[in-house]
Amino acid sequence: MEAPLKDPPVSETRIQVRMPELDSFGHVNHAVYLTYFEHARFEALAEAGFSWGVLDERGWAIFVVRIEVDYLGETGRGDDLIIRTWAESFRRTSMVLAQEMVRASEPDRIVARAKVTAVWIGPGRKPMRVPDVVRSGLSGQPPQNEGA
């Protein structure tokens, strides 16, 4: 495993909690957090230059193989949330993205955090090396090999 990245760019995605996302206790259901985190990951990829259109054009996909979530506080109806997403590390065919969720009104108080391991998938739906342009876009570092 490669060492964690130093000072990677952090993407911020805002989401407002909606009524159907609440459970019977009046707070956001734990499973909904996964949807919020997923939405924010794809926003971060788009900011780095890898929108759905670019992924489709190149025949790339990202398959989540592991998610760890720590629920540290509750969120409820009407909360305005900020999800921060950044690349934590890369291996040959996979990457770990870290995420944290806060209320916009309390940006220093984390209500949930996630670590997501995803495998980069190429044409033929087979794992492939994470392209250097992706590593560069998500890490903020110049590409190591220009040919990717």
mmCIF file of N, CA and C in Angstrom:
data_model
loop_
_atom_site.group_PDB
_atom_site.id
_atom_site.type_symbol
_atom_site.label_atom_id
_atom_site.label_comp_id
_atom_site.label_asym_id
_atom_site.label_seq_id
_atom_site.Cartn_x
_atom_site.Cartn_y
_atom_site.Cartn_z
ATOM 1 N N MET A 1 0.842 -1.188 0.000
ATOM 2 C CA MET A 1 0.000 0.000 0.000
ATOM 3 C C MET A 1 0.877 1.237 0.000
ATOM 4 N N GLU A 2 0.475 2.207 -0.790
ATOM 5 C CA GLU A 2 1.222 3.450 -0.848
ATOM 6 C C GLU A 2 0.941 4.290 0.394
ATOM 7 N N ALA A 3 1.855 5.196 0.705
ATOM 8 C CA ALA A 3 1.683 6.091 1.848
ATOM 9 C C ALA A 3 0.500 7.016 1.603
ATOM 10 N N PRO A 4 -0.158 7.451 2.677
ATOM 11 C CA PRO A 4 -1.265 8.401 2.508
ATOM 12 C C PRO A 4 -0.780 9.663 1.804
ATOM 13 N N LEU A 5 -1.655 10.249 1.023
ATOM 14 C CA LEU A 5 -1.329 11.479 0.311
ATOM 15 C C LEU A 5 -1.191 12.634 1.297
ATOM 16 N N LYS A 6 -0.334 13.575 0.969
ATOM 17 C CA LYS A 6 -0.160 14.771 1.794
ATOM 18 C C LYS A 6 -0.910 15.928 1.143
ATOM 19 N N ASP A 7 -1.814 16.522 1.883
ATOM 20 C CA ASP A 7 -2.573 17.693 1.455
ATOM 21 C C ASP A 7 -3.275 17.554 0.102
ATOM 22 N N PRO A 8 -4.059 16.486 -0.075
ATOM 23 C CA PRO A 8 -4.805 16.379 -1.339
ATOM 24 C C PRO A 8 -5.924 17.423 -1.378
ATOM 25 N N PRO A 9 -6.395 17.778 -2.569
ATOM 26 C CA PRO A 9 -7.530 18.707 -2.646
ATOM 27 C C PRO A 9 -8.764 18.093 -1.980
ATOM 28 N N VAL A 10 -9.558 18.941 -1.356
ATOM 29 C CA VAL A 10 -10.776 18.505 -0.682
ATOM 30 C C VAL A 10 -11.969 19.098 -1.412
ATOM 31 N N SER A 11 -12.857 18.223 -1.840
ATOM 32 C CA SER A 11 -14.095 18.637 -2.491
ATOM 33 C C SER A 11 -15.168 18.814 -1.416
ATOM 34 N N GLU A 12 -16.011 19.830 -1.569
ATOM 35 C CA GLU A 12 -17.132 20.021 -0.638
ATOM 36 C C GLU A 12 -18.438 19.980 -1.411
ATOM 37 N N THR A 13 -19.339 19.135 -0.956
ATOM 38 C CA THR A 13 -20.656 18.976 -1.566
ATOM 39 C C THR A 13 -21.705 19.314 -0.520
ATOM 40 N N ARG A 14 -22.671 20.150 -0.887
ATOM 41 C CA ARG A 14 -23.759 20.509 0.036
ATOM 42 C C ARG A 14 -25.000 19.694 -0.297
ATOM 43 N N ILE A 15 -25.645 19.231 0.755
ATOM 44 C CA ILE A 15 -26.886 18.463 0.621
ATOM 45 C C ILE A 15 -27.845 18.944 1.701
ATOM 46 N N GLN A 16 -29.091 19.132 1.322
ATOM 47 C CA GLN A 16 -30.106 19.483 2.311
ATOM 48 C C GLN A 16 -30.970 18.258 2.579
ATOM 49 N N VAL A 17 -31.143 17.949 3.856
ATOM 50 C CA VAL A 17 -31.936 16.787 4.263
ATOM 51 C C VAL A 17 -33.395 17.025 3.883
ATOM 52 N N ARG A 18 -34.017 15.983 3.317
ATOM 53 C CA ARG A 18 -35.422 16.043 2.921
ATOM 54 C C ARG A 18 -36.243 15.088 3.787
ATOM 55 N N MET A 19 -37.506 15.366 3.924
ATOM 56 C CA MET A 19 -38.408 14.588 4.775
ATOM 57 C C MET A 19 -38.371 13.079 4.509
ATOM 58 N N PRO A 20 -38.409 12.607 3.240
ATOM 59 C CA PRO A 20 -38.461 11.154 3.024
ATOM 60 C C PRO A 20 -37.195 10.418 3.490
ATOM 61 N N GLU A 21 -36.131 11.164 3.812
ATOM 62 C CA GLU A 21 -34.880 10.536 4.238
ATOM 63 C C GLU A 21 -34.824 10.279 5.739
ATOM 64 N N LEU A 22 -35.889 10.697 6.448
ATOM 65 C CA LEU A 22 -35.932 10.526 7.895
ATOM 66 C C LEU A 22 -36.502 9.164 8.258
ATOM 67 N N ASP A 23 -36.025 8.638 9.369
ATOM 68 C CA ASP A 23 -36.579 7.373 9.859
ATOM 69 C C ASP A 23 -37.653 7.664 10.907
ATOM 70 N N SER A 24 -38.165 6.631 11.533
ATOM 71 C CA SER A 24 -39.262 6.788 12.496
ATOM 72 C C SER A 24 -38.852 7.550 13.751
ATOM 73 N N PHE A 25 -37.559 7.761 13.952
ATOM 74 C CA PHE A 25 -37.074 8.513 15.107
ATOM 75 C C PHE A 25 -36.853 9.990 14.773
ATOM 76 N N GLY A 26 -37.103 10.373 13.501
ATOM 77 C CA GLY A 26 -36.998 11.759 13.101
ATOM 78 C C GLY A 26 -35.615 12.218 12.702
ATOM 79 N N HIS A 27 -34.675 11.289 12.562
ATOM 80 C CA HIS A 27 -33.363 11.684 12.057
ATOM 81 C C HIS A 27 -33.057 10.920 10.774
ATOM 82 N N VAL A 28 -32.011 11.371 10.071
ATOM 83 C CA VAL A 28 -31.660 10.746 8.794
ATOM 84 C C VAL A 28 -31.305 9.283 9.039
ATOM 85 N N ASN A 29 -31.936 8.413 8.273
ATOM 86 C CA ASN A 29 -31.674 6.984 8.387
ATOM 87 C C ASN A 29 -30.224 6.692 8.033
ATOM 88 N N HIS A 30 -29.617 5.767 8.744
ATOM 89 C CA HIS A 30 -28.196 5.465 8.543
ATOM 90 C C HIS A 30 -27.881 5.058 7.101
ATOM 91 N N ALA A 31 -28.790 4.379 6.434
ATOM 92 C CA ALA A 31 -28.540 3.946 5.059
ATOM 93 C C ALA A 31 -28.505 5.134 4.095
ATOM 94 N N VAL A 32 -29.215 6.202 4.420
ATOM 95 C CA VAL A 32 -29.241 7.387 3.566
ATOM 96 C C VAL A 32 -27.859 8.050 3.535
ATOM 97 N N TYR A 33 -27.121 7.943 4.631
ATOM 98 C CA TYR A 33 -25.771 8.515 4.658
ATOM 99 C C TYR A 33 -24.920 7.936 3.528
ATOM 100 N N LEU A 34 -25.108 6.655 3.217
ATOM 101 C CA LEU A 34 -24.350 6.037 2.126
ATOM 102 C C LEU A 34 -24.659 6.712 0.789
ATOM 103 N N THR A 35 -25.926 7.051 0.594
ATOM 104 C CA THR A 35 -26.323 7.753 -0.626
ATOM 105 C C THR A 35 -25.702 9.142 -0.671
ATOM 106 N N TYR A 36 -25.718 9.858 0.456
ATOM 107 C CA TYR A 36 -25.096 11.178 0.518
ATOM 108 C C TYR A 36 -23.608 11.081 0.186
ATOM 109 N N PHE A 37 -22.927 10.122 0.815
ATOM 110 C CA PHE A 37 -21.496 9.953 0.569
ATOM 111 C C PHE A 37 -21.223 9.608 -0.901
ATOM 112 N N GLU A 38 -22.055 8.747 -1.491
ATOM 113 C CA GLU A 38 -21.855 8.382 -2.895
ATOM 114 C C GLU A 38 -22.012 9.604 -3.808
ATOM 115 N N HIS A 39 -23.046 10.371 -3.566
ATOM 116 C CA HIS A 39 -23.267 11.577 -4.371
ATOM 117 C C HIS A 39 -22.035 12.492 -4.281
ATOM 118 N N ALA A 40 -21.522 12.682 -3.086
ATOM 119 C CA ALA A 40 -20.360 13.556 -2.889
ATOM 120 C C ALA A 40 -19.109 13.002 -3.571
ATOM 121 N N ARG A 41 -18.937 11.667 -3.588
ATOM 122 C CA ARG A 41 -17.777 11.083 -4.281
ATOM 123 C C ARG A 41 -17.820 11.396 -5.777
ATOM 124 N N PHE A 42 -18.994 11.287 -6.375
ATOM 125 C CA PHE A 42 -19.093 11.572 -7.805
ATOM 126 C C PHE A 42 -18.974 13.068 -8.098
ATOM 127 N N GLU A 43 -19.365 13.902 -7.163
ATOM 128 C CA GLU A 43 -19.120 15.342 -7.315
ATOM 129 C C GLU A 43 -17.618 15.615 -7.272
ATOM 130 N N ALA A 44 -16.909 14.952 -6.361
ATOM 131 C CA ALA A 44 -15.452 15.126 -6.259
ATOM 132 C C ALA A 44 -14.761 14.645 -7.529
ATOM 133 N N LEU A 45 -15.202 13.513 -8.066
ATOM 134 C CA LEU A 45 -14.631 13.019 -9.327
ATOM 135 C C LEU A 45 -14.872 14.017 -10.458
ATOM 136 N N ALA A 46 -16.076 14.566 -10.531
ATOM 137 C CA ALA A 46 -16.384 15.546 -11.581
ATOM 138 C C ALA A 46 -15.503 16.785 -11.433
ATOM 139 N N GLU A 47 -15.304 17.265 -10.201
ATOM 140 C CA GLU A 47 -14.437 18.423 -9.974
ATOM 141 C C GLU A 47 -13.009 18.147 -10.432
ATOM 142 N N ALA A 48 -12.585 16.896 -10.320
ATOM 143 C CA ALA A 48 -11.226 16.510 -10.727
ATOM 144 C C ALA A 48 -11.141 16.248 -12.233
ATOM 145 N N GLY A 49 -12.275 16.395 -12.948
ATOM 146 C CA GLY A 49 -12.263 16.222 -14.397
ATOM 147 C C GLY A 49 -12.807 14.898 -14.883
ATOM 148 N N PHE A 50 -13.467 14.147 -13.992
ATOM 149 C CA PHE A 50 -13.944 12.813 -14.357
ATOM 150 C C PHE A 50 -15.441 12.680 -14.096
ATOM 151 N N SER A 51 -16.205 13.454 -14.864
ATOM 152 C CA SER A 51 -17.664 13.416 -14.778
ATOM 153 C C SER A 51 -18.167 12.073 -15.318
ATOM 154 N N TRP A 52 -19.467 11.847 -15.166
ATOM 155 C CA TRP A 52 -20.067 10.631 -15.712
ATOM 156 C C TRP A 52 -19.770 10.514 -17.203
ATOM 157 N N GLY A 53 -19.876 11.630 -17.937
ATOM 158 C CA GLY A 53 -19.629 11.605 -19.373
ATOM 159 C C GLY A 53 -18.215 11.174 -19.714
ATOM 160 N N VAL A 54 -17.233 11.682 -18.983
ATOM 161 C CA VAL A 54 -15.840 11.312 -19.220
ATOM 162 C C VAL A 54 -15.623 9.832 -18.892
ATOM 163 N N LEU A 55 -16.185 9.378 -17.769
ATOM 164 C CA LEU A 55 -16.055 7.962 -17.402
ATOM 165 C C LEU A 55 -16.649 7.073 -18.488
ATOM 166 N N ASP A 56 -17.846 7.430 -18.948
ATOM 167 C CA ASP A 56 -18.500 6.642 -20.000
ATOM 168 C C ASP A 56 -17.685 6.646 -21.292
ATOM 169 N N GLU A 57 -17.197 7.817 -21.673
ATOM 170 C CA GLU A 57 -16.427 7.958 -22.908
ATOM 171 C C GLU A 57 -15.168 7.081 -22.900
ATOM 172 N N ARG A 58 -14.545 6.965 -21.759
ATOM 173 C CA ARG A 58 -13.301 6.190 -21.658
ATOM 174 C C ARG A 58 -13.533 4.725 -21.288
ATOM 175 N N GLY A 59 -14.793 4.366 -21.023
ATOM 176 C CA GLY A 59 -15.094 2.991 -20.653
ATOM 177 C C GLY A 59 -14.660 2.656 -19.235
ATOM 178 N N TRP A 60 -14.611 3.679 -18.365
ATOM 179 C CA TRP A 60 -14.173 3.488 -16.981
ATOM 180 C C TRP A 60 -15.367 3.428 -16.039
ATOM 181 N N ALA A 61 -15.174 2.750 -14.939
ATOM 182 C CA ALA A 61 -16.157 2.709 -13.856
ATOM 183 C C ALA A 61 -15.397 2.593 -12.537
ATOM 184 N N ILE A 62 -16.097 2.825 -11.459
ATOM 185 C CA ILE A 62 -15.510 2.696 -10.131
ATOM 186 C C ILE A 62 -16.430 1.779 -9.328
ATOM 187 N N PHE A 63 -15.894 0.652 -8.873
ATOM 188 C CA PHE A 63 -16.677 -0.290 -8.089
ATOM 189 C C PHE A 63 -16.253 -0.205 -6.632
ATOM 190 N N VAL A 64 -17.197 0.104 -5.761
ATOM 191 C CA VAL A 64 -16.925 0.137 -4.327
ATOM 192 C C VAL A 64 -16.805 -1.303 -3.837
ATOM 193 N N VAL A 65 -15.722 -1.587 -3.113
ATOM 194 C CA VAL A 65 -15.530 -2.928 -2.571
ATOM 195 C C VAL A 65 -15.553 -2.938 -1.041
ATOM 196 N N ARG A 66 -15.460 -1.755 -0.435
ATOM 197 C CA ARG A 66 -15.511 -1.688 1.033
ATOM 198 C C ARG A 66 -15.895 -0.276 1.450
ATOM 199 N N ILE A 67 -16.765 -0.191 2.443
ATOM 200 C CA ILE A 67 -17.119 1.094 3.053
ATOM 201 C C ILE A 67 -17.106 0.919 4.564
ATOM 202 N N GLU A 68 -16.431 1.832 5.231
ATOM 203 C CA GLU A 68 -16.469 1.901 6.692
ATOM 204 C C GLU A 68 -17.112 3.239 7.037
ATOM 205 N N VAL A 69 -18.132 3.219 7.886
ATOM 206 C CA VAL A 69 -18.801 4.452 8.280
ATOM 207 C C VAL A 69 -18.839 4.529 9.798
ATOM 208 N N ASP A 70 -18.469 5.687 10.315
ATOM 209 C CA ASP A 70 -18.616 5.987 11.739
ATOM 210 C C ASP A 70 -19.697 7.057 11.850
ATOM 211 N N TYR A 71 -20.760 6.736 12.582
ATOM 212 C CA TYR A 71 -21.848 7.676 12.818
ATOM 213 C C TYR A 71 -21.572 8.359 14.151
ATOM 214 N N LEU A 72 -21.362 9.668 14.118
ATOM 215 C CA LEU A 72 -20.911 10.385 15.309
ATOM 216 C C LEU A 72 -21.944 11.367 15.849
ATOM 217 N N GLY A 73 -22.993 11.608 15.100
ATOM 218 C CA GLY A 73 -24.042 12.530 15.523
ATOM 219 C C GLY A 73 -25.230 12.361 14.607
ATOM 220 N N GLU A 74 -26.354 12.929 15.023
ATOM 221 C CA GLU A 74 -27.530 12.780 14.177
ATOM 222 C C GLU A 74 -27.763 14.033 13.344
ATOM 223 N N THR A 75 -28.452 13.832 12.239
ATOM 224 C CA THR A 75 -28.877 14.939 11.394
ATOM 225 C C THR A 75 -30.376 14.786 11.190
ATOM 226 N N GLY A 76 -31.033 15.899 10.947
ATOM 227 C CA GLY A 76 -32.481 15.845 10.851
ATOM 228 C C GLY A 76 -33.050 16.738 9.777
ATOM 229 N N ARG A 77 -34.367 16.814 9.774
ATOM 230 C CA ARG A 77 -35.135 17.543 8.775
ATOM 231 C C ARG A 77 -34.582 18.951 8.573
ATOM 232 N N GLY A 78 -34.325 19.282 7.307
ATOM 233 C CA GLY A 78 -33.900 20.620 6.962
ATOM 234 C C GLY A 78 -32.436 20.929 7.205
ATOM 235 N N ASP A 79 -31.675 20.002 7.807
ATOM 236 C CA ASP A 79 -30.255 20.275 8.022
ATOM 237 C C ASP A 79 -29.560 20.480 6.685
ATOM 238 N N ASP A 80 -28.698 21.463 6.642
ATOM 239 C CA ASP A 80 -27.864 21.730 5.479
ATOM 240 C C ASP A 80 -26.513 21.089 5.789
ATOM 241 N N LEU A 81 -26.145 20.090 5.008
ATOM 242 C CA LEU A 81 -24.937 19.308 5.277
ATOM 243 C C LEU A 81 -23.836 19.634 4.279
ATOM 244 N N ILE A 82 -22.610 19.505 4.739
ATOM 245 C CA ILE A 82 -21.440 19.613 3.874
ATOM 246 C C ILE A 82 -20.690 18.298 3.979
ATOM 247 N N ILE A 83 -20.400 17.708 2.824
ATOM 248 C CA ILE A 83 -19.604 16.482 2.802
ATOM 249 C C ILE A 83 -18.279 16.813 2.134
ATOM 250 N N ARG A 84 -17.211 16.574 2.875
ATOM 251 C CA ARG A 84 -15.854 16.792 2.363
ATOM 252 C C ARG A 84 -15.315 15.448 1.886
ATOM 253 N N THR A 85 -14.722 15.446 0.707
ATOM 254 C CA THR A 85 -14.212 14.213 0.091
ATOM 255 C C THR A 85 -12.798 14.459 -0.411
ATOM 256 N N TRP A 86 -11.911 13.500 -0.139
ATOM 257 C CA TRP A 86 -10.542 13.602 -0.645
ATOM 258 C C TRP A 86 -9.960 12.208 -0.838
ATOM 259 N N ALA A 87 -8.961 12.132 -1.695
ATOM 260 C CA ALA A 87 -8.254 10.869 -1.915
ATOM 261 C C ALA A 87 -7.271 10.692 -0.764
ATOM 262 N N GLU A 88 -7.346 9.531 -0.138
ATOM 263 C CA GLU A 88 -6.434 9.249 0.968
ATOM 264 C C GLU A 88 -5.208 8.475 0.496
ATOM 265 N N SER A 89 -5.426 7.495 -0.385
ATOM 266 C CA SER A 89 -4.295 6.710 -0.888
ATOM 267 C C SER A 89 -4.707 5.975 -2.156
ATOM 268 N N PHE A 90 -3.696 5.506 -2.873
ATOM 269 C CA PHE A 90 -3.902 4.718 -4.078
ATOM 270 C C PHE A 90 -3.067 3.456 -3.990
ATOM 271 N N ARG A 91 -3.605 2.382 -4.518
ATOM 272 C CA ARG A 91 -2.839 1.173 -4.790
ATOM 273 C C ARG A 91 -2.848 1.017 -6.301
ATOM 274 N N ARG A 92 -2.408 -0.109 -6.775
ATOM 275 C CA ARG A 92 -2.333 -0.288 -8.228
ATOM 276 C C ARG A 92 -3.696 -0.115 -8.902
ATOM 277 N N THR A 93 -4.699 -0.892 -8.496
ATOM 278 C CA THR A 93 -6.013 -0.835 -9.148
ATOM 279 C C THR A 93 -7.101 -0.229 -8.257
ATOM 280 N N SER A 94 -6.732 0.211 -7.074
ATOM 281 C CA SER A 94 -7.751 0.729 -6.155
ATOM 282 C C SER A 94 -7.322 2.042 -5.518
ATOM 283 N N MET A 95 -8.282 2.671 -4.915
ATOM 284 C CA MET A 95 -8.035 3.917 -4.201
ATOM 285 C C MET A 95 -8.911 3.938 -2.959
ATOM 286 N N VAL A 96 -8.474 4.704 -1.976
ATOM 287 C CA VAL A 96 -9.261 4.928 -0.772
ATOM 288 C C VAL A 96 -9.622 6.404 -0.742
ATOM 289 N N LEU A 97 -10.917 6.664 -0.695
ATOM 290 C CA LEU A 97 -11.413 8.025 -0.559
ATOM 291 C C LEU A 97 -11.926 8.190 0.865
ATOM 292 N N ALA A 98 -11.550 9.279 1.487
ATOM 293 C CA ALA A 98 -12.018 9.600 2.831
ATOM 294 C C ALA A 98 -13.089 10.672 2.721
ATOM 295 N N GLN A 99 -14.057 10.608 3.636
ATOM 296 C CA GLN A 99 -15.141 11.575 3.617
ATOM 297 C C GLN A 99 -15.551 11.918 5.036
ATOM 298 N N GLU A 100 -15.994 13.155 5.220
ATOM 299 C CA GLU A 100 -16.586 13.540 6.496
ATOM 300 C C GLU A 100 -17.774 14.440 6.231
ATOM 301 N N MET A 101 -18.771 14.300 7.083
ATOM 302 C CA MET A 101 -20.014 15.054 6.949
ATOM 303 C C MET A 101 -20.171 15.943 8.176
ATOM 304 N N VAL A 102 -20.521 17.206 7.928
ATOM 305 C CA VAL A 102 -20.764 18.171 8.992
ATOM 306 C C VAL A 102 -22.039 18.937 8.668
ATOM 307 N N ARG A 103 -22.624 19.543 9.668
ATOM 308 C CA ARG A 103 -23.707 20.489 9.415
ATOM 309 C C ARG A 103 -23.057 21.807 8.998
ATOM 310 N N ALA A 104 -23.647 22.495 8.032
ATOM 311 C CA ALA A 104 -23.100 23.784 7.598
ATOM 312 C C ALA A 104 -23.044 24.759 8.773
ATOM 313 N N SER A 105 -23.972 24.635 9.704
ATOM 314 C CA SER A 105 -24.006 25.531 10.866
ATOM 315 C C SER A 105 -22.942 25.187 11.911
ATOM 316 N N GLU A 106 -22.358 23.992 11.805
ATOM 317 C CA GLU A 106 -21.304 23.549 12.733
ATOM 318 C C GLU A 106 -20.199 22.864 11.931
ATOM 319 N N PRO A 107 -19.448 23.633 11.134
ATOM 320 C CA PRO A 107 -18.496 23.030 10.195
ATOM 321 C C PRO A 107 -17.323 22.300 10.834
ATOM 322 N N ASP A 108 -17.123 22.462 12.130
ATOM 323 C CA ASP A 108 -16.020 21.768 12.804
ATOM 324 C C ASP A 108 -16.475 20.524 13.566
ATOM 325 N N ARG A 109 -17.777 20.251 13.564
ATOM 326 C CA ARG A 109 -18.310 19.098 14.291
ATOM 327 C C ARG A 109 -18.716 18.013 13.299
ATOM 328 N N ILE A 110 -17.935 16.943 13.230
ATOM 329 C CA ILE A 110 -18.190 15.857 12.286
ATOM 330 C C ILE A 110 -19.351 15.005 12.793
ATOM 331 N N VAL A 111 -20.346 14.787 11.928
ATOM 332 C CA VAL A 111 -21.481 13.946 12.307
ATOM 333 C C VAL A 111 -21.351 12.531 11.741
ATOM 334 N N ALA A 112 -20.532 12.370 10.703
ATOM 335 C CA ALA A 112 -20.261 11.026 10.162
ATOM 336 C C ALA A 112 -18.978 11.103 9.354
ATOM 337 N N ARG A 113 -18.275 9.983 9.309
ATOM 338 C CA ARG A 113 -17.091 9.900 8.457
ATOM 339 C C ARG A 113 -17.102 8.544 7.786
ATOM 340 N N ALA A 114 -16.489 8.511 6.603
ATOM 341 C CA ALA A 114 -16.450 7.264 5.832
ATOM 342 C C ALA A 114 -15.085 7.092 5.186
ATOM 343 N N LYS A 115 -14.718 5.840 5.014
ATOM 344 C CA LYS A 115 -13.565 5.462 4.201
ATOM 345 C C LYS A 115 -14.088 4.482 3.178
ATOM 346 N N VAL A 116 -13.822 4.784 1.915
ATOM 347 C CA VAL A 116 -14.363 3.989 0.827
ATOM 348 C C VAL A 116 -13.215 3.465 -0.024
ATOM 349 N N THR A 117 -13.157 2.144 -0.147
ATOM 350 C CA THR A 117 -12.176 1.528 -1.035
ATOM 351 C C THR A 117 -12.904 1.180 -2.323
ATOM 352 N N ALA A 118 -12.340 1.657 -3.432
ATOM 353 C CA ALA A 118 -12.968 1.432 -4.731
ATOM 354 C C ALA A 118 -11.923 0.935 -5.720
ATOM 355 N N VAL A 119 -12.347 0.044 -6.588
ATOM 356 C CA VAL A 119 -11.483 -0.505 -7.632
ATOM 357 C C VAL A 119 -11.808 0.206 -8.934
ATOM 358 N N TRP A 120 -10.760 0.590 -9.658
ATOM 359 C CA TRP A 120 -10.930 1.257 -10.944
ATOM 360 C C TRP A 120 -11.167 0.179 -11.997
ATOM 361 N N ILE A 121 -12.222 0.344 -12.776
ATOM 362 C CA ILE A 121 -12.630 -0.654 -13.767
ATOM 363 C C ILE A 121 -12.483 -0.056 -15.160
ATOM 364 N N GLY A 122 -11.923 -0.852 -16.066
ATOM 365 C CA GLY A 122 -11.697 -0.387 -17.430
ATOM 366 C C GLY A 122 -12.609 -1.070 -18.421
ATOM 367 N N PRO A 123 -12.323 -0.851 -19.699
ATOM 368 C CA PRO A 123 -13.102 -1.514 -20.748
ATOM 369 C C PRO A 123 -13.102 -3.028 -20.520
ATOM 370 N N GLY A 124 -14.218 -3.655 -20.812
ATOM 371 C CA GLY A 124 -14.343 -5.087 -20.550
ATOM 372 C C GLY A 124 -14.715 -5.378 -19.108
ATOM 373 N N ARG A 125 -14.937 -4.304 -18.332
ATOM 374 C CA ARG A 125 -15.354 -4.417 -16.918
ATOM 375 C C ARG A 125 -14.363 -5.223 -16.091
ATOM 376 N N LYS A 126 -13.088 -5.022 -16.373
ATOM 377 C CA LYS A 126 -12.003 -5.682 -15.636
ATOM 378 C C LYS A 126 -11.228 -4.621 -14.852
ATOM 379 N N PRO A 127 -10.710 -4.989 -13.666
ATOM 380 C CA PRO A 127 -9.884 -4.031 -12.920
ATOM 381 C C PRO A 127 -8.696 -3.581 -13.768
ATOM 382 N N MET A 128 -8.378 -2.305 -13.634
ATOM 383 C CA MET A 128 -7.239 -1.737 -14.361
ATOM 384 C C MET A 128 -6.456 -0.843 -13.403
ATOM 385 N N ARG A 129 -5.246 -0.511 -13.799
ATOM 386 C CA ARG A 129 -4.441 0.408 -13.009
ATOM 387 C C ARG A 129 -5.171 1.744 -12.940
ATOM 388 N N VAL A 130 -5.208 2.355 -11.751
ATOM 389 C CA VAL A 130 -5.812 3.678 -11.640
ATOM 390 C C VAL A 130 -4.996 4.606 -12.540
ATOM 391 N N PRO A 131 -5.637 5.210 -13.551
ATOM 392 C CA PRO A 131 -4.894 6.053 -14.490
ATOM 393 C C PRO A 131 -4.157 7.193 -13.784
ATOM 394 N N ASP A 132 -2.964 7.504 -14.306
ATOM 395 C CA ASP A 132 -2.174 8.586 -13.728
ATOM 396 C C ASP A 132 -2.928 9.915 -13.731
ATOM 397 N N VAL A 133 -3.738 10.159 -14.769
ATOM 398 C CA VAL A 133 -4.494 11.419 -14.805
ATOM 399 C C VAL A 133 -5.519 11.474 -13.677
ATOM 400 N N VAL A 134 -6.046 10.325 -13.275
ATOM 401 C CA VAL A 134 -6.989 10.269 -12.155
ATOM 402 C C VAL A 134 -6.236 10.498 -10.846
ATOM 403 N N ARG A 135 -5.128 9.799 -10.685
ATOM 404 C CA ARG A 135 -4.309 9.993 -9.479
ATOM 405 C C ARG A 135 -3.931 11.460 -9.330
ATOM 406 N N SER A 136 -3.516 12.063 -10.431
ATOM 407 C CA SER A 136 -3.111 13.470 -10.423
ATOM 408 C C SER A 136 -4.297 14.375 -10.084
ATOM 409 N N GLY A 137 -5.425 14.138 -10.740
ATOM 410 C CA GLY A 137 -6.609 14.970 -10.517
ATOM 411 C C GLY A 137 -7.119 14.911 -9.096
ATOM 412 N N LEU A 138 -7.058 13.736 -8.482
ATOM 413 C CA LEU A 138 -7.564 13.576 -7.118
ATOM 414 C C LEU A 138 -6.527 13.912 -6.048
ATOM 415 N N SER A 139 -5.249 13.847 -6.406
ATOM 416 C CA SER A 139 -4.206 14.098 -5.399
ATOM 417 C C SER A 139 -3.670 15.521 -5.454
ATOM 418 N N GLY A 140 -3.892 16.216 -6.595
ATOM 419 C CA GLY A 140 -3.340 17.539 -6.745
ATOM 420 C C GLY A 140 -1.865 17.529 -7.109
ATOM 421 N N GLN A 141 -1.321 16.341 -7.402
ATOM 422 C CA GLN A 141 0.088 16.195 -7.784
ATOM 423 C C GLN A 141 0.182 16.048 -9.300
ATOM 424 N N PRO A 142 1.302 16.468 -9.904
ATOM 425 C CA PRO A 142 1.439 16.280 -11.352
ATOM 426 C C PRO A 142 1.470 14.806 -11.714
ATOM 427 N N PRO A 143 0.990 14.449 -12.920
ATOM 428 C CA PRO A 143 1.004 13.047 -13.336
ATOM 429 C C PRO A 143 2.431 12.509 -13.403
ATOM 430 N N GLN A 144 2.581 11.217 -13.026
ATOM 431 C CA GLN A 144 3.903 10.578 -13.088
ATOM 432 C C GLN A 144 4.219 10.134 -14.503
ATOM 433 N N ASN A 145 3.202 9.636 -15.216
ATOM 434 C CA ASN A 145 3.372 9.174 -16.592
ATOM 435 C C ASN A 145 2.354 9.898 -17.457
ATOM 436 N N GLU A 146 2.807 10.564 -18.434
ATOM 437 C CA GLU A 146 1.915 11.368 -19.281
ATOM 438 C C GLU A 146 1.002 10.515 -20.153
ATOM 439 N N GLY A 147 1.301 9.237 -20.357
ATOM 440 C CA GLY A 147 0.567 8.427 -21.322
ATOM 441 C C GLY A 147 -0.735 7.849 -20.846
ATOM 442 N N ALA A 148 -1.202 8.121 -19.624
ATOM 443 C CA ALA A 148 -2.401 7.465 -19.113
ATOM 444 C C ALA A 148 -3.663 8.142 -19.568
#
